[in-house]
CSV table of C-alpha atoms and ligand atoms in Angstrom, one decimal:
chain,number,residue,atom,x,y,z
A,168,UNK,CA,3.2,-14.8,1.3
A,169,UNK,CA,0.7,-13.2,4.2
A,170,UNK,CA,-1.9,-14.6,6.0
A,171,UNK,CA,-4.4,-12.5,8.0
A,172,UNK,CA,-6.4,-15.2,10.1
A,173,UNK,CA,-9.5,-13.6,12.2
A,174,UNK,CA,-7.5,-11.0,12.6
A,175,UNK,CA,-9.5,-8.1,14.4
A,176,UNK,CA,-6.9,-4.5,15.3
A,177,UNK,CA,-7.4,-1.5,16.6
A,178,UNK,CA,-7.1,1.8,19.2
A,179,UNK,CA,-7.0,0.7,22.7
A,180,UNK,CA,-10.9,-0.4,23.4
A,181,UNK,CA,-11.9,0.9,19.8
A,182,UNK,CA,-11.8,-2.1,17.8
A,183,UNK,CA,-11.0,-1.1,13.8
A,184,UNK,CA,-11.4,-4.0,12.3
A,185,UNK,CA,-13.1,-6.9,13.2
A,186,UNK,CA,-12.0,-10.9,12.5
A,187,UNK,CA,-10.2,-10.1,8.7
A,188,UNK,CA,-9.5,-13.3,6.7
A,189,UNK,CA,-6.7,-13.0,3.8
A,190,UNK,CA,-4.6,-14.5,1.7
A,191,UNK,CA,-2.2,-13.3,-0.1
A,192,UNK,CA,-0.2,-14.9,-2.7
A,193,UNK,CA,3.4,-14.4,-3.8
A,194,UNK,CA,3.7,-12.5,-6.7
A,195,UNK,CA,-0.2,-11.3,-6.6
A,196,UNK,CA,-1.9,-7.6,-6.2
A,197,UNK,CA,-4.8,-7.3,-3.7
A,198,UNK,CA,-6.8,-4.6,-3.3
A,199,UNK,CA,-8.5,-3.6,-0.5
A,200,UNK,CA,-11.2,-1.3,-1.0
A,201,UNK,CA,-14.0,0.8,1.9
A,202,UNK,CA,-15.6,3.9,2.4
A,203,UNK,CA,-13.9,6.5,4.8
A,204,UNK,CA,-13.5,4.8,8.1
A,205,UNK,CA,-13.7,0.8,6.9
A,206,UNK,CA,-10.2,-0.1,8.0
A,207,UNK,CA,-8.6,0.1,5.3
A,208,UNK,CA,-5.8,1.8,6.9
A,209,UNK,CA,-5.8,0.1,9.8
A,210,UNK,CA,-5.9,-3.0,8.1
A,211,UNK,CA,-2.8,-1.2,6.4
A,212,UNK,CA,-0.7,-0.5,9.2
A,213,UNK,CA,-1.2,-3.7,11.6
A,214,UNK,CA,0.6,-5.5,9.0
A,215,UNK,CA,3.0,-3.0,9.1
A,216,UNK,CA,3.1,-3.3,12.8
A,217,UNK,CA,1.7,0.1,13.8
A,218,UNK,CA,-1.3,-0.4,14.8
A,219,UNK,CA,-2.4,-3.3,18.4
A,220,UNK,CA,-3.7,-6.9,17.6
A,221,UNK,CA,-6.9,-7.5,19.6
A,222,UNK,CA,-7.0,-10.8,18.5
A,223,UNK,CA,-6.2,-13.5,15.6
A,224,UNK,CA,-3.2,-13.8,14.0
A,225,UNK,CA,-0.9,-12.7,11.1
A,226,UNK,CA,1.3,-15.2,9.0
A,227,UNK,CA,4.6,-13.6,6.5
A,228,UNK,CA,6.0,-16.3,4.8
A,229,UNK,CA,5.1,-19.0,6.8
A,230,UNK,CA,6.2,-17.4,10.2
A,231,UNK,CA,3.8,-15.6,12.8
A,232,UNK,CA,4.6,-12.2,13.1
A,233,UNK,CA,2.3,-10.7,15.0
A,234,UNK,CA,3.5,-9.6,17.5
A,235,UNK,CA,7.1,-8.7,15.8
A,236,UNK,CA,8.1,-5.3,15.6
A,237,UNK,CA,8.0,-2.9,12.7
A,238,UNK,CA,11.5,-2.9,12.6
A,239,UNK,CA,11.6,-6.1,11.8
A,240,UNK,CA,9.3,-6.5,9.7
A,241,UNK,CA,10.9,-3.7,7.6
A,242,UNK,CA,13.8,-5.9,7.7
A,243,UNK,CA,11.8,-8.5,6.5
A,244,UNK,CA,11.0,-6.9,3.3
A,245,UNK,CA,7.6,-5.3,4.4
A,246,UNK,CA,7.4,-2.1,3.3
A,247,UNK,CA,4.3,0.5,3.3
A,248,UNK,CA,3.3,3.8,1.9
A,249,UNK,CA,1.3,5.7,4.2
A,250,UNK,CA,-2.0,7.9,3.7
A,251,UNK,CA,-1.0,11.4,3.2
A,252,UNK,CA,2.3,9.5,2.3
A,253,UNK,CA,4.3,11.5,5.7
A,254,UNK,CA,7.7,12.6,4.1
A,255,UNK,CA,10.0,14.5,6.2
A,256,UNK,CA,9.2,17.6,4.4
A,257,UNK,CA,12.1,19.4,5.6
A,258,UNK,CA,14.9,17.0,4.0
A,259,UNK,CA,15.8,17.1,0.2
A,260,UNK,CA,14.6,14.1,-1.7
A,261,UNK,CA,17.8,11.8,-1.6
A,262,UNK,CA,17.8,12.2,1.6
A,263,UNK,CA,14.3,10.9,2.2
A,264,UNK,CA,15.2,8.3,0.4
A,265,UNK,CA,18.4,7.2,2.4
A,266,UNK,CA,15.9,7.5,5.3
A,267,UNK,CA,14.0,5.2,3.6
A,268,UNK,CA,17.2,2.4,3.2
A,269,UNK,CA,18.6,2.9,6.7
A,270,UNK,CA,17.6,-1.0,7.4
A,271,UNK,CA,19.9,-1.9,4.4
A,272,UNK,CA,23.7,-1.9,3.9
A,273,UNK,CA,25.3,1.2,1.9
A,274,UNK,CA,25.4,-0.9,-0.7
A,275,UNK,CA,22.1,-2.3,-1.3
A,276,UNK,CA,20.8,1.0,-0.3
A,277,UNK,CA,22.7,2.5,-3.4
A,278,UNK,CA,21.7,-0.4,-5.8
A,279,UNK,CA,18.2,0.4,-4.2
A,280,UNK,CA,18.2,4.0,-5.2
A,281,UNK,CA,19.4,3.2,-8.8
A,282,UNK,CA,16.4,0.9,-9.5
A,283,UNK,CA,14.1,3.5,-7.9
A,284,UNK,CA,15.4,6.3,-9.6
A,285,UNK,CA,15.1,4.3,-13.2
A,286,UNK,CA,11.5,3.9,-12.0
A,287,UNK,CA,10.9,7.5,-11.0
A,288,UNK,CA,13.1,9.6,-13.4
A,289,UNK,CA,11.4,12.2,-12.5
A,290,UNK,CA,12.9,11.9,-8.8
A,291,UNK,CA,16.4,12.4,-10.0
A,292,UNK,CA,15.6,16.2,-11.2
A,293,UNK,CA,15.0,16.6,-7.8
A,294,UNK,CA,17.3,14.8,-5.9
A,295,UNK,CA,18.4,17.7,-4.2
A,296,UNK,CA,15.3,19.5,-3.6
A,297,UNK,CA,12.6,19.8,-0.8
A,298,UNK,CA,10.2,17.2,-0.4
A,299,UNK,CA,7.7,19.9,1.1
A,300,UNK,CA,8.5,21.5,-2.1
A,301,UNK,CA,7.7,19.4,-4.5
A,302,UNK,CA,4.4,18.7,-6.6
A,303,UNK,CA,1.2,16.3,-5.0
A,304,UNK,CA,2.2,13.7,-7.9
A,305,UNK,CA,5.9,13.7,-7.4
A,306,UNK,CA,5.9,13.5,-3.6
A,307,UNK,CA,3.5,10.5,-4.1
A,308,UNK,CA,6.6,8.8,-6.1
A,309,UNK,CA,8.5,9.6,-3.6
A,310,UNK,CA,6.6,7.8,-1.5
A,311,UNK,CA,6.8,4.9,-2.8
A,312,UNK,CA,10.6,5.3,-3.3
A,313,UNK,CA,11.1,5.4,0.1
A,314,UNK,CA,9.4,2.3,0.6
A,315,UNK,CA,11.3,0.6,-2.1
A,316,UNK,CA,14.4,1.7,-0.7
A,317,UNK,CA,14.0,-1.6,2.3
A,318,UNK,CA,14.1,-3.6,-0.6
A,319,UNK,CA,10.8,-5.3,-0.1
A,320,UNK,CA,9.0,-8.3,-1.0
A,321,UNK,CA,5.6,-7.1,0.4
A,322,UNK,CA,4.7,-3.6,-0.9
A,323,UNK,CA,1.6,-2.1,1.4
A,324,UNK,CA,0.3,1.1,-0.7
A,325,UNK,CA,-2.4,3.1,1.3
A,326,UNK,CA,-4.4,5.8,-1.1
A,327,UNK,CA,-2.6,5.1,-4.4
A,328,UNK,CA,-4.5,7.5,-6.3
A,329,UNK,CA,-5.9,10.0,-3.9
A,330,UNK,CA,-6.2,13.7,-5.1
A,331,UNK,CA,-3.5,12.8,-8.3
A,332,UNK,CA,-4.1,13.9,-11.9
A,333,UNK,CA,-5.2,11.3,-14.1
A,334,UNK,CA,-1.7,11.3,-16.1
A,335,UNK,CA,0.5,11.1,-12.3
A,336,UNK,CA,-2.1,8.0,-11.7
A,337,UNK,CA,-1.1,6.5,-15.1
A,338,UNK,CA,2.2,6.9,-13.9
A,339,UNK,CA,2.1,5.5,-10.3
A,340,UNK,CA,-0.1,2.3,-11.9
A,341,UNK,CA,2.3,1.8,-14.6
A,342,UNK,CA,5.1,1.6,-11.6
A,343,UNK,CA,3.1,-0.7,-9.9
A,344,UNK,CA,2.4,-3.1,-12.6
A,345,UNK,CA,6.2,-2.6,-13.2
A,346,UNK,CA,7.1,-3.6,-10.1
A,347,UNK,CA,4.9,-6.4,-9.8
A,348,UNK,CA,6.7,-7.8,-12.9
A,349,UNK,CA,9.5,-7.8,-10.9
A,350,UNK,CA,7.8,-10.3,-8.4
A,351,UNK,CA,6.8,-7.6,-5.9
A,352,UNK,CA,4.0,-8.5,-4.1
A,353,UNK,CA,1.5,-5.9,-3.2
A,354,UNK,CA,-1.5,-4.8,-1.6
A,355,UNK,CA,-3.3,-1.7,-2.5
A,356,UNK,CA,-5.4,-0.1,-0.6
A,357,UNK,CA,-8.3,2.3,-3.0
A,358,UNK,CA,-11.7,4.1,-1.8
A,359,UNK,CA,-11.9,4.1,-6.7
A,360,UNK,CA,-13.0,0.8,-8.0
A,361,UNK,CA,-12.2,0.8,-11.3
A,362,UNK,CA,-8.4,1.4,-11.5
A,363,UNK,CA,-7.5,-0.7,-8.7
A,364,UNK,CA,-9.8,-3.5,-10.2
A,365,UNK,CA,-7.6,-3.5,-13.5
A,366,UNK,CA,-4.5,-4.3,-12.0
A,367,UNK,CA,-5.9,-6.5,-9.1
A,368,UNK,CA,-5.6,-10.4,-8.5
A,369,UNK,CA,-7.7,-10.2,-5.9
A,370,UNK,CA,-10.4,-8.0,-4.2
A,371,UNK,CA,-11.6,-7.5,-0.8
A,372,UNK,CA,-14.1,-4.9,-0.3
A,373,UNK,CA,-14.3,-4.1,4.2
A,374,UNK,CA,-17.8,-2.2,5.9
A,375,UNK,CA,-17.0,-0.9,9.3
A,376,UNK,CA,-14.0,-3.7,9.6
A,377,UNK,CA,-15.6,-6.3,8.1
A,378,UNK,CA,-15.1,-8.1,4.8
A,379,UNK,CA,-18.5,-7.6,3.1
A,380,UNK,CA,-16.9,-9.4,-0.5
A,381,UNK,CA,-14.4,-11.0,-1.6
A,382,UNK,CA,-13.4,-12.3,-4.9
A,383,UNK,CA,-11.3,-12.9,-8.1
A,384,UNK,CA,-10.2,-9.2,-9.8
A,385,UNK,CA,-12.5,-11.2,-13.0
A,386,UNK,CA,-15.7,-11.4,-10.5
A,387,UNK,CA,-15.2,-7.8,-9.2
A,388,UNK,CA,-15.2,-6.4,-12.7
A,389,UNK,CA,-18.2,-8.5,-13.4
A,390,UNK,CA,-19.8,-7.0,-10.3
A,391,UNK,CA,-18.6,-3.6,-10.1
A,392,UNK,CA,-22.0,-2.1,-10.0
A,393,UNK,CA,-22.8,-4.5,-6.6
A,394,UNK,CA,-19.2,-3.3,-5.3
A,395,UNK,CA,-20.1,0.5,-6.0
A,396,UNK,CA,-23.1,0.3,-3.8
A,397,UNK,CA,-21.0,-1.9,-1.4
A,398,UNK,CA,-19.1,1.5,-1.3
A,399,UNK,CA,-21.7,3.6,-1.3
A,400,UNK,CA,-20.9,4.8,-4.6
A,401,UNK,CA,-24.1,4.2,-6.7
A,402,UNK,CA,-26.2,6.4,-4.7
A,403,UNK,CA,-24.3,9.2,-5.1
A,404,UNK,CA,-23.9,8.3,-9.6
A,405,UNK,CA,-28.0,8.0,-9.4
A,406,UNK,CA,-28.3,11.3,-7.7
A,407,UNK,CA,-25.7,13.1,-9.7
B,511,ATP,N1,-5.5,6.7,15.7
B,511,ATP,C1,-6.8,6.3,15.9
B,511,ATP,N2,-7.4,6.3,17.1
B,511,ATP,C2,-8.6,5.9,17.2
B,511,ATP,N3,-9.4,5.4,16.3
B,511,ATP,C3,-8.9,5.4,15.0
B,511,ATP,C4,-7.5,5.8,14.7
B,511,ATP,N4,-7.3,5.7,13.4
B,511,ATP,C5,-8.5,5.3,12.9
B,511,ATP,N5,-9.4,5.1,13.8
B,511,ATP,C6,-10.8,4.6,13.6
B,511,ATP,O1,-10.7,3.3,13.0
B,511,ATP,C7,-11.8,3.1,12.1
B,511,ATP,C8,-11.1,2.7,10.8
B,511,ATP,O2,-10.3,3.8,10.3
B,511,ATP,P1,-9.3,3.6,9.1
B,511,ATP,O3,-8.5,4.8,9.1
B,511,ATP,O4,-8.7,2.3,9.2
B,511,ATP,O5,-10.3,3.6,7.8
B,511,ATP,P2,-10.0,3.8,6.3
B,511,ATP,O6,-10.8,2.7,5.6
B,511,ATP,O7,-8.6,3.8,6.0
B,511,ATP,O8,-10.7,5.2,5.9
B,511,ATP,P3,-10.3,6.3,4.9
B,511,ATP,O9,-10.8,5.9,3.5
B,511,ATP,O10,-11.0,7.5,5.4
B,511,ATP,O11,-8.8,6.5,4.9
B,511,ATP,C9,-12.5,4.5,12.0
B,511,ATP,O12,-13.7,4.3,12.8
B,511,ATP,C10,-11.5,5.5,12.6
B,511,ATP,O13,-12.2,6.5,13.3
B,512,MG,MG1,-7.4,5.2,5.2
């Protein structure tokens, strides 16, 4: 489905992320996992097409598209939730959505929003309220709404779980798994292991834009300990 080969991205000189091999299979969940400031986002947002190519190359479905826009891409069922998930906080919550199908027709925009909303029945309550009004759990499913409203094949999710309660993670998992079902392809980005490690095909754990492991969902779990103080995580569990 995507192919990252030696692909390196970043800010103008600042180079984010440096010669990134991965494949991603139809169908699969990968998760991408880093400390603050590995690239996960970056990562994240080059496929999107938001963030500059230095160098290498980024296969979708067989075709090159890196330099396409992110129009296009959208339109080519690539879809991603960003960190701190960027809703128009202004607009009700239908109409983020519609924002979210304006590279559809009408009508598969409307077929779109009746899937979503069987996903999210908790969005429909609120159809006609405030996304800057509404709860850190339910604009998260919003969120991902809006990205499901392009339709797409390739679902990028930055920060799945960031800063939810552990029953509106349940919920947002439970979606994901759900949608993956579906054939949804999707890559998840996570800075918590063992969550994203459950639902995971594969893992790839970046270090200041580098892969530093890469494996099986089935290996991670059997390393987890290694790929907490890959993450800096074990250090701070032995101090606590
Ligand atoms: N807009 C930007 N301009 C310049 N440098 C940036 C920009 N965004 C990110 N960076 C830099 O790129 C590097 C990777 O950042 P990125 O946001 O991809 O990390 P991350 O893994 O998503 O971290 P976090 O877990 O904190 O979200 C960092 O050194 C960061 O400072
Ligand atoms: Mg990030």
């Amino acid at each position: 489905m995507l192919r990252l080969d030696s692909l390196s991205c970043g800010y103008g000189a600042m180079q984010a992320v440096h010669g990134l091999d991965l494949h991603v299979a139809k169908g699969s969940i990968t998760t991408l996992l880093g400390a603050n400031g590995a690239g996960k986002s970056s990562t994240i947002m080059c496929i999107a097409g938001h963030v500059a190519v230095h160098s290498g190359e980024i296969r979708y479905k067989d075709r090159k598209i890196t330099d396409a826009s992110p129009m296009q891409r959208i339109k080519d069922g690539i879809s991603v939730v960003p960190e701190g998930r960027r809703l128009f906080p202004n607009l009700t919550v239908k109409e983020n959505l519609i924002v979210g199908g304006y590279s559809r027709s009408r009508d598969e925009s409307n077929r779109e929003l009746e899937r979503m909303l069987s996903i999210f029945p908790r969005l429909e309550e609120r159809l006609g309220q405030r996304a800057g009004s509404l709860s850190g759990g339910e604009q998260q499913m919003l969120a991902i709404g809006r990205a499901l409203m392009s339709k797409p094949e390739l679902l990028l999710v930055d920060e799945l779980s960031l800063g939810l309660m552990p029953k509106i993670i349940d919920i947002c998992y439970r979606a994901i798994a759900e949608l993956n079902k579906d054939g949804l392809t999707i890559i998840l980005v996570e800075q918590s292991t063992h969550r994203a490690l459950e639902v995971a095909d594969q893992v790839c754990v970046l270090e200041s834009g580098r892969t530093v492991w890469q494996g099986t969902s089935d290996e991670a779990q059997n390393n987890v300990k290694m790929i907490d103080s890959l993450l800096g995580l074990r250090e701070e569990t032995s101090d606590a």
